[in-house]
mmCIF file with all atom_site columns, C-alpha atoms in Angstrom:
data_model
loop_
_atom_site.group_PDB
_atom_site.id
_atom_site.type_symbol
_atom_site.label_atom_id
_atom_site.label_alt_id
_atom_site.label_comp_id
_atom_site.label_asym_id
_atom_site.label_entity_id
_atom_site.label_seq_id
_atom_site.pdbx_PDB_ins_code
_atom_site.Cartn_x
_atom_site.Cartn_y
_atom_site.Cartn_z
_atom_site.occupancy
_atom_site.B_iso_or_equiv
_atom_site.pdbx_formal_charge
_atom_site.auth_seq_id
_atom_site.auth_comp_id
_atom_site.auth_asym_id
_atom_site.auth_atom_id
_atom_site.pdbx_PDB_model_num
ATOM 1   C CA . MET H 1 1   ? -116.224 234.855 -129.469 1.00 81.00 ? 1   MET H CA 1
ATOM 2   C CA . LEU H 1 2   ? -115.035 232.713 -126.812 1.00 83.00 ? 2   LEU H CA 1
ATOM 3   C CA . LEU H 1 3   ? -116.510 229.519 -125.760 1.00 85.00 ? 3   LEU H CA 1
ATOM 4   C CA . LEU H 1 4   ? -115.641 228.728 -122.057 1.00 85.00 ? 4   LEU H CA 1
ATOM 5   C CA . LYS H 1 5   ? -116.562 225.835 -120.021 1.00 86.00 ? 5   LYS H CA 1
ATOM 6   C CA . THR H 1 6   ? -115.558 226.156 -116.197 1.00 84.00 ? 6   THR H CA 1
ATOM 7   C CA . GLU H 1 7   ? -112.453 227.807 -116.655 1.00 77.00 ? 7   GLU H CA 1
ATOM 8   C CA . LEU H 1 8   ? -111.429 226.116 -119.892 1.00 82.00 ? 8   LEU H CA 1
ATOM 9   C CA . LEU H 1 9   ? -111.196 227.958 -123.239 1.00 83.00 ? 9   LEU H CA 1
ATOM 10  C CA . LEU H 1 10  ? -112.814 225.500 -125.760 1.00 87.00 ? 10  LEU H CA 1
ATOM 11  C CA . LYS H 1 11  ? -113.001 227.493 -128.809 1.00 87.00 ? 11  LYS H CA 1
ATOM 12  C CA . ILE H 1 12  ? -112.333 231.130 -130.311 1.00 86.00 ? 12  ILE H CA 1
ATOM 13  C CA . GLY H 1 13  ? -114.205 232.180 -133.464 1.00 86.00 ? 13  GLY H CA 1
ATOM 14  C CA . LYS H 1 14  ? -118.011 231.682 -134.549 1.00 87.00 ? 14  LYS H CA 1
ATOM 15  C CA . ILE H 1 15  ? -119.965 229.688 -132.198 1.00 87.00 ? 15  ILE H CA 1
ATOM 16  C CA . ASP H 1 16  ? -123.258 228.105 -133.127 1.00 89.00 ? 16  ASP H CA 1
ATOM 17  C CA . GLY H 1 17  ? -125.891 227.597 -130.367 1.00 86.00 ? 17  GLY H CA 1
ATOM 18  C CA . GLN H 1 18  ? -126.783 229.265 -127.214 1.00 84.00 ? 18  GLN H CA 1
ATOM 19  C CA . ALA H 1 19  ? -124.845 229.883 -123.970 1.00 83.00 ? 19  ALA H CA 1
ATOM 20  C CA . GLU H 1 20  ? -125.811 229.505 -120.460 1.00 85.00 ? 20  GLU H CA 1
ATOM 21  C CA . HIS H 1 21  ? -124.218 232.759 -119.817 1.00 84.00 ? 21  HIS H CA 1
ATOM 22  C CA . GLU H 1 22  ? -123.144 235.608 -122.184 1.00 84.00 ? 22  GLU H CA 1
ATOM 23  C CA . ILE H 1 23  ? -120.602 238.613 -121.777 1.00 83.00 ? 23  ILE H CA 1
ATOM 24  C CA . ASP H 1 24  ? -120.469 241.411 -124.069 1.00 84.00 ? 24  ASP H CA 1
ATOM 25  C CA . ALA H 1 25  ? -116.797 242.211 -124.368 1.00 84.00 ? 25  ALA H CA 1
ATOM 26  C CA . GLU H 1 26  ? -117.268 244.332 -127.690 1.00 86.00 ? 26  GLU H CA 1
ATOM 27  C CA . GLY H 1 27  ? -114.433 246.759 -127.593 1.00 90.00 ? 27  GLY H CA 1
ATOM 28  C CA . GLN H 1 28  ? -112.663 245.417 -124.564 1.00 86.00 ? 28  GLN H CA 1
ATOM 29  C CA . THR H 1 29  ? -109.606 243.370 -124.183 1.00 84.00 ? 29  THR H CA 1
ATOM 30  C CA . VAL H 1 30  ? -109.947 239.710 -123.268 1.00 82.00 ? 30  VAL H CA 1
ATOM 31  C CA . THR H 1 31  ? -106.796 237.996 -121.993 1.00 80.00 ? 31  THR H CA 1
ATOM 32  C CA . PRO H 1 32  ? -106.238 234.627 -120.411 1.00 76.00 ? 32  PRO H CA 1
ATOM 33  C CA . GLY H 1 33  ? -104.290 236.480 -117.566 1.00 81.00 ? 33  GLY H CA 1
ATOM 34  C CA . PHE H 1 34  ? -101.027 238.337 -117.328 1.00 85.00 ? 34  PHE H CA 1
ATOM 35  C CA . VAL H 1 35  ? -97.443  237.312 -116.750 1.00 85.00 ? 35  VAL H CA 1
ATOM 36  C CA . ASP H 1 36  ? -95.383  239.395 -114.277 1.00 85.00 ? 36  ASP H CA 1
ATOM 37  C CA . ILE H 1 37  ? -91.573  238.743 -115.173 1.00 83.00 ? 37  ILE H CA 1
ATOM 38  C CA . HIS H 1 38  ? -90.456  240.985 -112.642 1.00 82.00 ? 38  HIS H CA 1
ATOM 39  C CA . THR H 1 39  ? -91.365  239.997 -109.025 1.00 81.00 ? 39  THR H CA 1
ATOM 40  C CA . HIS H 1 40  ? -90.046  240.112 -105.543 1.00 77.00 ? 40  HIS H CA 1
ATOM 41  C CA . LEU H 1 41  ? -92.296  237.328 -104.389 1.00 80.00 ? 41  LEU H CA 1
ATOM 42  C CA . ASP H 1 42  ? -89.186  235.084 -103.028 1.00 75.00 ? 42  ASP H CA 1
ATOM 43  C CA . ALA H 1 43  ? -90.059  235.752 -99.594  1.00 70.00 ? 43  ALA H CA 1
ATOM 44  C CA . GLN H 1 44  ? -93.607  235.989 -99.986  1.00 76.00 ? 44  GLN H CA 1
ATOM 45  C CA . ILE H 1 45  ? -94.183  232.643 -101.275 1.00 75.00 ? 45  ILE H CA 1
ATOM 46  C CA . GLY H 1 46  ? -93.124  231.412 -97.809  1.00 71.00 ? 46  GLY H CA 1
ATOM 47  C CA . TRP H 1 47  ? -96.154  232.722 -95.980  1.00 75.00 ? 47  TRP H CA 1
ATOM 48  C CA . ASP H 1 48  ? -98.635  233.469 -98.937  1.00 79.00 ? 48  ASP H CA 1
ATOM 49  C CA . HIS H 1 49  ? -98.906  230.413 -101.207 1.00 77.00 ? 49  HIS H CA 1
ATOM 50  C CA . GLU H 1 50  ? -101.644 232.313 -103.293 1.00 80.00 ? 50  GLU H CA 1
ATOM 51  C CA . LEU H 1 51  ? -99.206  235.135 -103.803 1.00 78.00 ? 51  LEU H CA 1
ATOM 52  C CA . ARG H 1 52  ? -101.716 238.002 -103.068 1.00 77.00 ? 52  ARG H CA 1
ATOM 53  C CA . PRO H 1 53  ? -102.498 240.565 -104.338 1.00 76.00 ? 53  PRO H CA 1
ATOM 54  C CA . VAL H 1 54  ? -101.110 239.435 -107.852 1.00 81.00 ? 54  VAL H CA 1
ATOM 55  C CA . SER H 1 55  ? -103.406 236.629 -108.054 1.00 76.00 ? 55  SER H CA 1
ATOM 56  C CA . HIS H 1 56  ? -106.398 239.087 -107.241 1.00 78.00 ? 56  HIS H CA 1
ATOM 57  C CA . HIS H 1 57  ? -105.596 241.335 -110.177 1.00 76.00 ? 57  HIS H CA 1
ATOM 58  C CA . GLY H 1 58  ? -105.292 239.067 -113.193 1.00 80.00 ? 58  GLY H CA 1
ATOM 59  C CA . VAL H 1 59  ? -101.601 237.835 -112.893 1.00 85.00 ? 59  VAL H CA 1
ATOM 60  C CA . THR H 1 60  ? -101.697 234.081 -113.527 1.00 85.00 ? 60  THR H CA 1
ATOM 61  C CA . SER H 1 61  ? -97.970  233.393 -113.971 1.00 85.00 ? 61  SER H CA 1
ATOM 62  C CA . VAL H 1 62  ? -94.928  234.876 -112.228 1.00 85.00 ? 62  VAL H CA 1
ATOM 63  C CA . LEU H 1 63  ? -91.125  234.761 -112.604 1.00 82.00 ? 63  LEU H CA 1
ATOM 64  C CA . MET H 1 64  ? -89.302  234.739 -109.232 1.00 79.00 ? 64  MET H CA 1
ATOM 65  C CA . GLY H 1 65  ? -85.554  234.907 -108.257 1.00 74.00 ? 65  GLY H CA 1
ATOM 66  C CA . ASN H 1 66  ? -84.344  237.148 -111.371 1.00 71.00 ? 66  ASN H CA 1
ATOM 67  C CA . CYS H 1 67  ? -83.160  240.111 -109.233 1.00 66.00 ? 67  CYS H CA 1
ATOM 68  C CA . GLY H 1 68  ? -80.113  238.275 -107.952 1.00 66.00 ? 68  GLY H CA 1
ATOM 69  C CA . VAL H 1 69  ? -81.776  238.228 -104.409 1.00 65.00 ? 69  VAL H CA 1
ATOM 70  C CA . THR H 1 70  ? -83.618  234.986 -103.643 1.00 67.00 ? 70  THR H CA 1
ATOM 71  C CA . PHE H 1 71  ? -84.902  234.359 -99.935  1.00 68.00 ? 71  PHE H CA 1
ATOM 72  C CA . ALA H 1 72  ? -86.369  230.916 -100.857 1.00 65.00 ? 72  ALA H CA 1
ATOM 73  C CA . PRO H 1 73  ? -85.535  228.261 -100.661 1.00 71.00 ? 73  PRO H CA 1
ATOM 74  C CA . CYS H 1 74  ? -83.115  228.909 -97.643  1.00 75.00 ? 74  CYS H CA 1
ATOM 75  C CA . LYS H 1 75  ? -81.432  226.550 -95.091  1.00 83.00 ? 75  LYS H CA 1
ATOM 76  C CA . PRO H 1 76  ? -83.493  226.332 -91.870  1.00 87.00 ? 76  PRO H CA 1
ATOM 77  C CA . GLU H 1 77  ? -80.410  227.889 -89.980  1.00 90.00 ? 77  GLU H CA 1
ATOM 78  C CA . ASP H 1 78  ? -80.630  230.791 -92.173  1.00 86.00 ? 78  ASP H CA 1
ATOM 79  C CA . ARG H 1 79  ? -84.219  231.855 -91.898  1.00 84.00 ? 79  ARG H CA 1
ATOM 80  C CA . GLU H 1 80  ? -83.775  233.965 -88.882  1.00 89.00 ? 80  GLU H CA 1
ATOM 81  C CA . LEU H 1 81  ? -80.985  235.940 -90.541  1.00 88.00 ? 81  LEU H CA 1
ATOM 82  C CA . ILE H 1 82  ? -82.876  236.390 -93.557  1.00 81.00 ? 82  ILE H CA 1
ATOM 83  C CA . ALA H 1 83  ? -85.971  237.645 -91.567  1.00 83.00 ? 83  ALA H CA 1
ATOM 84  C CA . HIS H 1 84  ? -83.553  240.119 -89.873  1.00 86.00 ? 84  HIS H CA 1
ATOM 85  C CA . MET H 1 85  ? -82.254  241.491 -93.160  1.00 81.00 ? 85  MET H CA 1
ATOM 86  C CA . MET H 1 86  ? -85.864  241.982 -94.515  1.00 78.00 ? 86  MET H CA 1
ATOM 87  C CA . GLN H 1 87  ? -86.673  243.838 -91.413  1.00 82.00 ? 87  GLN H CA 1
ATOM 88  C CA . THR H 1 88  ? -83.764  245.836 -91.544  1.00 82.00 ? 88  THR H CA 1
ATOM 89  C CA . VAL H 1 89  ? -84.449  247.038 -95.199  1.00 73.00 ? 89  VAL H CA 1
ATOM 90  C CA . GLU H 1 90  ? -88.143  247.877 -94.104  1.00 76.00 ? 90  GLU H CA 1
ATOM 91  C CA . ASP H 1 91  ? -86.711  250.172 -91.523  1.00 78.00 ? 91  ASP H CA 1
ATOM 92  C CA . ILE H 1 92  ? -84.941  252.248 -94.052  1.00 72.00 ? 92  ILE H CA 1
ATOM 93  C CA . PRO H 1 93  ? -86.310  255.966 -94.092  1.00 69.00 ? 93  PRO H CA 1
ATOM 94  C CA . LYS H 1 94  ? -88.847  255.720 -96.996  1.00 64.00 ? 94  LYS H CA 1
ATOM 95  C CA . GLU H 1 95  ? -88.085  259.312 -97.967  1.00 62.00 ? 95  GLU H CA 1
ATOM 96  C CA . ALA H 1 96  ? -84.543  258.333 -98.658  1.00 56.00 ? 96  ALA H CA 1
ATOM 97  C CA . TYR H 1 97  ? -85.306  255.905 -101.314 1.00 53.00 ? 97  TYR H CA 1
ATOM 98  C CA . LEU H 1 98  ? -88.428  256.979 -103.190 1.00 52.00 ? 98  LEU H CA 1
ATOM 99  C CA . GLU H 1 99  ? -89.418  255.005 -106.260 1.00 54.00 ? 99  GLU H CA 1
ATOM 100 C CA . VAL H 1 100 ? -92.632  255.327 -108.239 1.00 53.00 ? 100 VAL H CA 1
ATOM 101 C CA . CYS H 1 101 ? -93.965  252.314 -110.169 1.00 59.00 ? 101 CYS H CA 1
ATOM 102 C CA . LEU H 1 102 ? -97.121  252.066 -112.115 1.00 59.00 ? 102 LEU H CA 1
ATOM 103 C CA . GLY H 1 103 ? -98.457  248.734 -110.522 1.00 62.00 ? 103 GLY H CA 1
ATOM 104 C CA . ILE H 1 104 ? -99.948  245.980 -112.753 1.00 66.00 ? 104 ILE H CA 1
ATOM 105 C CA . GLY H 1 105 ? -103.173 246.494 -110.986 1.00 65.00 ? 105 GLY H CA 1
ATOM 106 C CA . LYS H 1 106 ? -103.737 249.854 -112.316 1.00 58.00 ? 106 LYS H CA 1
ATOM 107 C CA . ILE H 1 107 ? -102.780 248.595 -115.870 1.00 63.00 ? 107 ILE H CA 1
ATOM 108 C CA . THR H 1 108 ? -105.484 245.965 -115.646 1.00 66.00 ? 108 THR H CA 1
ATOM 109 C CA . GLU H 1 109 ? -107.953 248.191 -114.391 1.00 65.00 ? 109 GLU H CA 1
ATOM 110 C CA . VAL H 1 110 ? -107.983 250.690 -117.352 1.00 62.00 ? 110 VAL H CA 1
ATOM 111 C CA . ILE H 1 111 ? -107.568 248.276 -120.104 1.00 61.00 ? 111 ILE H CA 1
#
């Protein structure tokens, strides 16, 4: 059993007393959140401080900048160049570079 108060985990194990709200997690996996160690959020953090959609499907911690390409922080005079480079990459025909990955959203959906 887990004892939670607001969003804080207070105890794991046998719990005496009655809870205000109980969730039956029998046969389920309970996690405190997921860590995504490979992201491309370096640019996104500039306009989306909540890092959606990762925060919407269970990811609570991320590692950024590990791919050798880092967009932030950048000098103010380089912002326009970086935005242009990102647009250029988006303009590459998708059929030329097809990759298929299983997103963490699907993983968290089925476990």
